[in-house]
């Protein structure tokens, strides 16, 4: 069997989730948003800056043996609004959908305002209202500070 | 018309809700002078001031006492659980069980929102850092309604329009009434563009100038704010600016007969004391109106008995 260039980079997964069409260079931030940045048992493949017909370059993340839920993947839209989610069962794409940003982002971002109560040891999670999805405009529920650019810089 | 559980910011108020508060304040104003009102007898208001305040705290205390209620004070923060490292959330949960409503002033922005998430009773925001101070805005609106008029209003906001939180939320609230707003400030203290854009998006006419003389003859309300010395690195620059915005009796020679001058106080030297005796000066009455407005809010949030 002749391996194609793509196959040599990464093999198909049997069960799990493939996050495709991630904006190039954002794959590690996607893992961060998904909370997969500590030690993990899961088999994870990360492809960065692969050639894409539509995007030019893109990133792909594959998470084996875990079907990510809509609530958790939608947060990815913050940094990769064009990402698509493929749920894989027995090597087949069982479900496929585009990410859609939620109206409220909880516990994912840190408020840029140092004097915001959410940046203290209080027992609360940061909360941002999504005022606009494209371009992204977030407003802190606590101090009303807005975030419009460099979103990845504020990921917790 | 008024079904709020907390009063955290002016952003959440509709014009109808503001009108309801102002109408209730009007009903309660006679009692603010010392009439016999026992509507909140047996009720307790806890005052949690994590920052010093004189008029706001005393005005809330007066409002509660004029309606027969009692107040609890947090006392100096050093002596309380906070100094031992207790979270604000826990303090709120505990004190919320002692009282029928909480008033909070705290140096961190968003602290009142946090308090509302943990409090079993209504929370009133009396200032959260550089954030909101809604009861000041409501008393400003009440003053304008009592001493001038809210409809077809022409108002000038003067002074520090960049950092002053009171002028920002007042401007937003006035936009609900379609006021014509003129902004007069030194170039370095202009109102942030985002706020001006928001006001214009709401259909309000906003004019901007550095010269008060251009507008003084035509306006109904002149709202003066303090220009803080610390905003100017060069003291000479501060002196120059402060002088150019000082309200004097000379300046008032050409104003409309029924012009009113407001100021959230404390003032330093932006209004000459000679102006105090003129019919235009309403800033001390404005300060008093904080009592009926806060009485109205306490009544609407706590409930209590019917007004006698």
PDB file of N, CA and C in Angstrom, chain B residues 22-102:
ATOM      1  N   UNK B  22     -39.009  57.815  39.991  1.00  0.00           N
ATOM      2  CA  UNK B  22     -39.136  59.259  40.226  1.00  0.00           C
ATOM      3  C   UNK B  22     -40.523  59.594  40.794  1.00  0.00           C
ATOM      4  N   UNK B  23     -41.537  58.895  40.324  1.00  0.00           N
ATOM      5  CA  UNK B  23     -42.896  59.146  40.831  1.00  0.00           C
ATOM      6  C   UNK B  23     -42.999  58.735  42.302  1.00  0.00           C
ATOM      7  N   UNK B  24     -42.393  57.591  42.635  1.00  0.00           N
ATOM      8  CA  UNK B  24     -42.407  57.134  44.028  1.00  0.00           C
ATOM      9  C   UNK B  24     -41.630  58.116  44.907  1.00  0.00           C
ATOM     10  N   UNK B  25     -40.507  58.637  44.396  1.00  0.00           N
ATOM     11  CA  UNK B  25     -39.710  59.616  45.151  1.00  0.00           C
ATOM     12  C   UNK B  25     -40.540  60.870  45.426  1.00  0.00           C
ATOM     13  N   UNK B  26     -41.322  61.240  44.449  1.00  0.00           N
ATOM     14  CA  UNK B  26     -42.190  62.406  44.596  1.00  0.00           C
ATOM     15  C   UNK B  26     -43.201  62.186  45.728  1.00  0.00           C
ATOM     16  N   UNK B  27     -43.781  60.980  45.771  1.00  0.00           N
ATOM     17  CA  UNK B  27     -44.742  60.640  46.823  1.00  0.00           C
ATOM     18  C   UNK B  27     -44.085  60.672  48.205  1.00  0.00           C
ATOM     19  N   UNK B  28     -42.828  60.204  48.253  1.00  0.00           N
ATOM     20  CA  UNK B  28     -42.154  60.068  49.548  1.00  0.00           C
ATOM     21  C   UNK B  28     -41.432  61.332  49.996  1.00  0.00           C
ATOM     22  N   UNK B  29     -41.262  62.296  49.085  1.00  0.00           N
ATOM     23  CA  UNK B  29     -40.459  63.476  49.425  1.00  0.00           C
ATOM     24  C   UNK B  29     -40.939  64.193  50.701  1.00  0.00           C
ATOM     25  N   UNK B  30     -42.256  64.366  50.932  1.00  0.00           N
ATOM     26  CA  UNK B  30     -42.684  65.035  52.174  1.00  0.00           C
ATOM     27  C   UNK B  30     -42.132  64.338  53.423  1.00  0.00           C
ATOM     28  N   UNK B  31     -42.014  63.016  53.365  1.00  0.00           N
ATOM     29  CA  UNK B  31     -41.500  62.269  54.520  1.00  0.00           C
ATOM     30  C   UNK B  31     -39.985  62.439  54.666  1.00  0.00           C
ATOM     31  N   UNK B  32     -39.323  62.799  53.550  1.00  0.00           N
ATOM     32  CA  UNK B  32     -37.874  62.998  53.599  1.00  0.00           C
ATOM     33  C   UNK B  32     -37.521  64.223  54.432  1.00  0.00           C
ATOM     34  N   UNK B  33     -38.519  65.117  54.601  1.00  0.00           N
ATOM     35  CA  UNK B  33     -38.291  66.306  55.437  1.00  0.00           C
ATOM     36  C   UNK B  33     -38.561  65.987  56.916  1.00  0.00           C
ATOM     37  N   UNK B  34     -39.060  64.795  57.185  1.00  0.00           N
ATOM     38  CA  UNK B  34     -39.285  64.448  58.577  1.00  0.00           C
ATOM     39  C   UNK B  34     -40.716  64.087  58.906  1.00  0.00           C
ATOM     40  N   UNK B  35     -41.539  63.869  57.915  1.00  0.00           N
ATOM     41  CA  UNK B  35     -42.925  63.450  58.168  1.00  0.00           C
ATOM     42  C   UNK B  35     -42.965  62.063  58.790  1.00  0.00           C
ATOM     43  N   UNK B  36     -44.134  61.621  59.159  1.00  0.00           N
ATOM     44  CA  UNK B  36     -44.250  60.350  59.859  1.00  0.00           C
ATOM     45  C   UNK B  36     -44.554  59.222  58.875  1.00  0.00           C
ATOM     46  N   UNK B  37     -43.545  58.446  58.530  1.00  0.00           N
ATOM     47  CA  UNK B  37     -43.741  57.330  57.604  1.00  0.00           C
ATOM     48  C   UNK B  37     -43.150  56.084  58.236  1.00  0.00           C
ATOM     49  N   UNK B  38     -43.986  55.077  58.443  1.00  0.00           N
ATOM     50  CA  UNK B  38     -43.494  53.868  59.107  1.00  0.00           C
ATOM     51  C   UNK B  38     -43.502  52.658  58.179  1.00  0.00           C
ATOM     52  N   UNK B  39     -43.408  52.967  56.898  1.00  0.00           N
ATOM     53  CA  UNK B  39     -43.537  51.908  55.898  1.00  0.00           C
ATOM     54  C   UNK B  39     -42.499  50.790  56.079  1.00  0.00           C
ATOM     55  N   UNK B  40     -41.301  51.132  56.535  1.00  0.00           N
ATOM     56  CA  UNK B  40     -40.260  50.100  56.659  1.00  0.00           C
ATOM     57  C   UNK B  40     -39.908  49.800  58.121  1.00  0.00           C
ATOM     58  N   UNK B  41     -40.859  50.048  59.010  1.00  0.00           N
ATOM     59  CA  UNK B  41     -40.631  49.716  60.422  1.00  0.00           C
ATOM     60  C   UNK B  41     -40.331  48.220  60.556  1.00  0.00           C
ATOM     61  N   UNK B  42     -39.318  47.909  61.334  1.00  0.00           N
ATOM     62  CA  UNK B  42     -38.955  46.502  61.526  1.00  0.00           C
ATOM     63  C   UNK B  42     -38.014  45.969  60.464  1.00  0.00           C
ATOM     64  N   UNK B  43     -37.740  46.791  59.449  1.00  0.00           N
ATOM     65  CA  UNK B  43     -36.815  46.347  58.385  1.00  0.00           C
ATOM     66  C   UNK B  43     -35.400  46.873  58.667  1.00  0.00           C
ATOM     67  N   UNK B  44     -34.423  46.137  58.175  1.00  0.00           N
ATOM     68  CA  UNK B  44     -33.020  46.504  58.410  1.00  0.00           C
ATOM     69  C   UNK B  44     -32.277  46.615  57.074  1.00  0.00           C
ATOM     70  N   UNK B  45     -31.538  47.708  56.956  1.00  0.00           N
ATOM     71  CA  UNK B  45     -30.697  47.915  55.777  1.00  0.00           C
ATOM     72  C   UNK B  45     -29.236  47.801  56.201  1.00  0.00           C
ATOM     73  N   UNK B  46     -28.475  46.908  55.547  1.00  0.00           N
ATOM     74  CA  UNK B  46     -27.050  46.787  55.871  1.00  0.00           C
ATOM     75  C   UNK B  46     -26.235  47.630  54.904  1.00  0.00           C
ATOM     76  N   UNK B  47     -25.320  48.427  55.466  1.00  0.00           N
ATOM     77  CA  UNK B  47     -24.480  49.296  54.643  1.00  0.00           C
ATOM     78  C   UNK B  47     -23.068  48.748  54.639  1.00  0.00           C
ATOM     79  N   UNK B  48     -22.634  48.298  53.469  1.00  0.00           N
ATOM     80  CA  UNK B  48     -21.291  47.721  53.348  1.00  0.00           C
ATOM     81  C   UNK B  48     -20.427  48.659  52.533  1.00  0.00           C
ATOM     82  N   UNK B  49     -19.777  49.573  53.217  1.00  0.00           N
ATOM     83  CA  UNK B  49     -18.913  50.532  52.520  1.00  0.00           C
ATOM     84  C   UNK B  49     -17.456  50.129  52.722  1.00  0.00           C
ATOM     85  N   UNK B  50     -16.885  49.558  51.666  1.00  0.00           N
ATOM     86  CA  UNK B  50     -15.490  49.140  51.711  1.00  0.00           C
ATOM     87  C   UNK B  50     -14.571  50.288  51.312  1.00  0.00           C
ATOM     88  N   UNK B  51     -15.186  51.427  50.995  1.00  0.00           N
ATOM     89  CA  UNK B  51     -14.441  52.636  50.667  1.00  0.00           C
ATOM     90  C   UNK B  51     -15.112  53.759  51.416  1.00  0.00           C
ATOM     91  N   UNK B  52     -14.355  54.799  51.775  1.00  0.00           N
ATOM     92  CA  UNK B  52     -14.989  55.886  52.518  1.00  0.00           C
ATOM     93  C   UNK B  52     -16.052  56.607  51.693  1.00  0.00           C
ATOM     94  N   UNK B  53     -17.108  57.012  52.344  1.00  0.00           N
ATOM     95  CA  UNK B  53     -18.164  57.785  51.696  1.00  0.00           C
ATOM     96  C   UNK B  53     -18.885  58.537  52.792  1.00  0.00           C
ATOM     97  N   UNK B  54     -19.189  59.781  52.551  1.00  0.00           N
ATOM     98  CA  UNK B  54     -19.951  60.516  53.549  1.00  0.00           C
ATOM     99  C   UNK B  54     -21.390  60.641  53.086  1.00  0.00           C
ATOM    100  N   UNK B  55     -21.581  61.384  51.963  1.00  0.00           N
ATOM    101  CA  UNK B  55     -22.967  61.715  51.615  1.00  0.00           C
ATOM    102  C   UNK B  55     -23.783  60.515  51.147  1.00  0.00           C
ATOM    103  N   UNK B  56     -23.187  59.631  50.394  1.00  0.00           N
ATOM    104  CA  UNK B  56     -23.980  58.497  49.899  1.00  0.00           C
ATOM    105  C   UNK B  56     -24.404  57.603  51.073  1.00  0.00           C
ATOM    106  N   UNK B  57     -23.451  57.330  51.964  1.00  0.00           N
ATOM    107  CA  UNK B  57     -23.778  56.455  53.097  1.00  0.00           C
ATOM    108  C   UNK B  57     -24.820  57.113  54.010  1.00  0.00           C
ATOM    109  N   UNK B  58     -24.596  58.384  54.342  1.00  0.00           N
ATOM    110  CA  UNK B  58     -25.530  59.054  55.256  1.00  0.00           C
ATOM    111  C   UNK B  58     -26.893  59.248  54.620  1.00  0.00           C
ATOM    112  N   UNK B  59     -26.902  59.467  53.316  1.00  0.00           N
ATOM    113  CA  UNK B  59     -28.169  59.647  52.628  1.00  0.00           C
ATOM    114  C   UNK B  59     -28.984  58.336  52.622  1.00  0.00           C
ATOM    115  N   UNK B  60     -28.314  57.200  52.456  1.00  0.00           N
ATOM    116  CA  UNK B  60     -29.012  55.912  52.558  1.00  0.00           C
ATOM    117  C   UNK B  60     -29.517  55.685  53.985  1.00  0.00           C
ATOM    118  N   UNK B  61     -28.674  56.033  54.962  1.00  0.00           N
ATOM    119  CA  UNK B  61     -29.081  55.860  56.364  1.00  0.00           C
ATOM    120  C   UNK B  61     -30.307  56.711  56.667  1.00  0.00           C
ATOM    121  N   UNK B  62     -30.249  57.971  56.220  1.00  0.00           N
ATOM    122  CA  UNK B  62     -31.379  58.878  56.439  1.00  0.00           C
ATOM    123  C   UNK B  62     -32.635  58.321  55.781  1.00  0.00           C
ATOM    124  N   UNK B  63     -32.491  57.874  54.538  1.00  0.00           N
ATOM    125  CA  UNK B  63     -33.646  57.361  53.787  1.00  0.00           C
ATOM    126  C   UNK B  63     -34.301  56.209  54.551  1.00  0.00           C
ATOM    127  N   UNK B  64     -33.483  55.300  55.072  1.00  0.00           N
ATOM    128  CA  UNK B  64     -34.018  54.139  55.786  1.00  0.00           C
ATOM    129  C   UNK B  64     -34.698  54.589  57.083  1.00  0.00           C
ATOM    130  N   UNK B  65     -34.048  55.497  57.793  1.00  0.00           N
ATOM    131  CA  UNK B  65     -34.594  55.926  59.083  1.00  0.00           C
ATOM    132  C   UNK B  65     -35.866  56.760  58.918  1.00  0.00           C
ATOM    133  N   UNK B  66     -35.931  57.565  57.848  1.00  0.00           N
ATOM    134  CA  UNK B  66     -37.137  58.378  57.614  1.00  0.00           C
ATOM    135  C   UNK B  66     -38.362  57.493  57.361  1.00  0.00           C
ATOM    136  N   UNK B  67     -38.115  56.235  56.988  1.00  0.00           N
ATOM    137  CA  UNK B  67     -39.256  55.338  56.753  1.00  0.00           C
ATOM    138  C   UNK B  67     -39.435  54.349  57.892  1.00  0.00           C
ATOM    139  N   UNK B  68     -38.794  54.644  59.016  1.00  0.00           N
ATOM    140  CA  UNK B  68     -39.004  53.821  60.207  1.00  0.00           C
ATOM    141  C   UNK B  68     -38.091  52.617  60.311  1.00  0.00           C
ATOM    142  N   UNK B  69     -37.197  52.427  59.322  1.00  0.00           N
ATOM    143  CA  UNK B  69     -36.301  51.271  59.352  1.00  0.00           C
ATOM    144  C   UNK B  69     -35.029  51.564  60.112  1.00  0.00           C
ATOM    145  N   UNK B  70     -34.210  50.533  60.247  1.00  0.00           N
ATOM    146  CA  UNK B  70     -32.937  50.689  60.952  1.00  0.00           C
ATOM    147  C   UNK B  70     -31.782  50.283  60.028  1.00  0.00           C
ATOM    148  N   UNK B  71     -30.590  50.731  60.380  1.00  0.00           N
ATOM    149  CA  UNK B  71     -29.436  50.399  59.533  1.00  0.00           C
ATOM    150  C   UNK B  71     -28.344  49.701  60.332  1.00  0.00           C
ATOM    151  N   UNK B  72     -27.591  48.870  59.621  1.00  0.00           N
ATOM    152  CA  UNK B  72     -26.421  48.177  60.168  1.00  0.00           C
ATOM    153  C   UNK B  72     -25.218  48.649  59.377  1.00  0.00           C
ATOM    154  N   UNK B  73     -24.143  48.989  60.048  1.00  0.00           N
ATOM    155  CA  UNK B  73     -22.950  49.413  59.331  1.00  0.00           C
ATOM    156  C   UNK B  73     -21.873  48.362  59.435  1.00  0.00           C
ATOM    157  N   UNK B  74     -21.164  48.163  58.337  1.00  0.00           N
ATOM    158  CA  UNK B  74     -20.075  47.193  58.332  1.00  0.00           C
ATOM    159  C   UNK B  74     -18.970  47.623  59.287  1.00  0.00           C
ATOM    160  N   UNK B  75     -18.773  48.931  59.416  1.00  0.00           N
ATOM    161  CA  UNK B  75     -17.678  49.409  60.251  1.00  0.00           C
ATOM    162  C   UNK B  75     -16.367  49.338  59.497  1.00  0.00           C
ATOM    163  N   UNK B  76     -15.289  49.781  60.127  1.00  0.00           N
ATOM    164  CA  UNK B  76     -14.010  49.782  59.410  1.00  0.00           C
ATOM    165  C   UNK B  76     -13.638  48.370  58.965  1.00  0.00           C
ATOM    166  N   UNK B  77     -13.293  48.245  57.689  1.00  0.00           N
ATOM    167  CA  UNK B  77     -13.022  46.919  57.115  1.00  0.00           C
ATOM    168  C   UNK B  77     -11.899  46.211  57.863  1.00  0.00           C
ATOM    169  N   UNK B  78     -10.982  46.964  58.443  1.00  0.00           N
ATOM    170  CA  UNK B  78      -9.828  46.345  59.118  1.00  0.00           C
ATOM    171  C   UNK B  78     -10.287  45.452  60.276  1.00  0.00           C
ATOM    172  N   UNK B  79     -11.374  45.854  60.912  1.00  0.00           N
ATOM    173  CA  UNK B  79     -11.790  45.124  62.095  1.00  0.00           C
ATOM    174  C   UNK B  79     -12.702  43.948  61.785  1.00  0.00           C
ATOM    175  N   UNK B  80     -13.052  43.781  60.535  1.00  0.00           N
ATOM    176  CA  UNK B  80     -14.058  42.766  60.210  1.00  0.00           C
ATOM    177  C   UNK B  80     -13.425  41.524  59.612  1.00  0.00           C
ATOM    178  N   UNK B  81     -14.269  40.627  59.217  1.00  0.00           N
ATOM    179  CA  UNK B  81     -13.803  39.348  58.673  1.00  0.00           C
ATOM    180  C   UNK B  81     -12.976  39.516  57.407  1.00  0.00           C
ATOM    181  N   UNK B  82     -13.198  40.638  56.720  1.00  0.00           N
ATOM    182  CA  UNK B  82     -12.485  40.833  55.449  1.00  0.00           C
ATOM    183  C   UNK B  82     -10.977  40.857  55.684  1.00  0.00           C
ATOM    184  N   UNK B  83     -10.590  41.501  56.811  1.00  0.00           N
ATOM    185  CA  UNK B  83      -9.167  41.580  57.118  1.00  0.00           C
ATOM    186  C   UNK B  83      -8.582  40.190  57.361  1.00  0.00           C
ATOM    187  N   UNK B  84      -9.440  39.260  57.743  1.00  0.00           N
ATOM    188  CA  UNK B  84      -8.959  37.895  57.970  1.00  0.00           C
ATOM    189  C   UNK B  84      -8.918  37.099  56.673  1.00  0.00           C
ATOM    190  N   UNK B  85      -9.298  37.728  55.576  1.00  0.00           N
ATOM    191  CA  UNK B  85      -9.195  37.068  54.288  1.00  0.00           C
ATOM    192  C   UNK B  85     -10.488  36.449  53.791  1.00  0.00           C
ATOM    193  N   UNK B  86     -11.619  36.785  54.413  1.00  0.00           N
ATOM    194  CA  UNK B  86     -12.886  36.232  53.933  1.00  0.00           C
ATOM    195  C   UNK B  86     -13.219  36.827  52.562  1.00  0.00           C
ATOM    196  N   UNK B  87     -13.824  36.018  51.710  1.00  0.00           N
ATOM    197  CA  UNK B  87     -14.181  36.530  50.387  1.00  0.00           C
ATOM    198  C   UNK B  87     -15.384  37.458  50.503  1.00  0.00           C
ATOM    199  N   UNK B  88     -15.522  38.340  49.517  1.00  0.00           N
ATOM    200  CA  UNK B  88     -16.681  39.229  49.479  1.00  0.00           C
ATOM    201  C   UNK B  88     -17.956  38.393  49.367  1.00  0.00           C
ATOM    202  N   UNK B  89     -17.890  37.319  48.588  1.00  0.00           N
ATOM    203  CA  UNK B  89     -19.060  36.463  48.402  1.00  0.00           C
ATOM    204  C   UNK B  89     -19.573  35.930  49.743  1.00  0.00           C
ATOM    205  N   UNK B  90     -18.655  35.467  50.596  1.00  0.00           N
ATOM    206  CA  UNK B  90     -19.064  34.933  51.903  1.00  0.00           C
ATOM    207  C   UNK B  90     -19.611  36.043  52.805  1.00  0.00           C
ATOM    208  N   UNK B  91     -18.938  37.210  52.794  1.00  0.00           N
ATOM    209  CA  UNK B  91     -19.423  38.338  53.595  1.00  0.00           C
ATOM    210  C   UNK B  91     -20.866  38.667  53.207  1.00  0.00           C
ATOM    211  N   UNK B  92     -21.115  38.699  51.907  1.00  0.00           N
ATOM    212  CA  UNK B  92     -22.451  39.035  51.405  1.00  0.00           C
ATOM    213  C   UNK B  92     -23.469  37.972  51.840  1.00  0.00           C
ATOM    214  N   UNK B  93     -23.096  36.708  51.725  1.00  0.00           N
ATOM    215  CA  UNK B  93     -24.008  35.633  52.107  1.00  0.00           C
ATOM    216  C   UNK B  93     -24.401  35.734  53.579  1.00  0.00           C
ATOM    217  N   UNK B  94     -23.393  36.060  54.417  1.00  0.00           N
ATOM    218  CA  UNK B  94     -23.640  36.129  55.854  1.00  0.00           C
ATOM    219  C   UNK B  94     -24.491  37.352  56.211  1.00  0.00           C
ATOM    220  N   UNK B  95     -24.043  38.527  55.742  1.00  0.00           N
ATOM    221  CA  UNK B  95     -24.752  39.753  56.132  1.00  0.00           C
ATOM    222  C   UNK B  95     -26.138  39.814  55.479  1.00  0.00           C
ATOM    223  N   UNK B  96     -26.245  39.188  54.315  1.00  0.00           N
ATOM    224  CA  UNK B  96     -27.546  39.117  53.642  1.00  0.00           C
ATOM    225  C   UNK B  96     -28.602  38.421  54.503  1.00  0.00           C
ATOM    226  N   UNK B  97     -28.149  37.591  55.438  1.00  0.00           N
ATOM    227  CA  UNK B  97     -29.100  36.905  56.327  1.00  0.00           C
ATOM    228  C   UNK B  97     -29.492  37.780  57.518  1.00  0.00           C
ATOM    229  N   UNK B  98     -28.772  38.867  57.739  1.00  0.00           N
ATOM    230  CA  UNK B  98     -29.102  39.741  58.868  1.00  0.00           C
ATOM    231  C   UNK B  98     -30.058  40.860  58.464  1.00  0.00           C
ATOM    232  N   UNK B  99     -30.106  41.171  57.172  1.00  0.00           N
ATOM    233  CA  UNK B  99     -30.776  42.410  56.751  1.00  0.00           C
ATOM    234  C   UNK B  99     -31.828  42.148  55.676  1.00  0.00           C
ATOM    235  N   UNK B 100     -32.625  43.172  55.387  1.00  0.00           N
ATOM    236  CA  UNK B 100     -33.662  43.062  54.357  1.00  0.00           C
ATOM    237  C   UNK B 100     -33.179  43.573  53.007  1.00  0.00           C
ATOM    238  N   UNK B 101     -32.074  44.313  53.018  1.00  0.00           N
ATOM    239  CA  UNK B 101     -31.446  44.769  51.772  1.00  0.00           C
ATOM    240  C   UNK B 101     -30.013  45.178  52.094  1.00  0.00           C
ATOM    241  N   UNK B 102     -29.152  45.175  51.069  1.00  0.00           N
ATOM    242  CA  UNK B 102     -27.745  45.550  51.242  1.00  0.00           C
ATOM    243  C   UNK B 102     -27.402  46.713  50.327  1.00  0.00           C
TER     244      UNK B 102
END
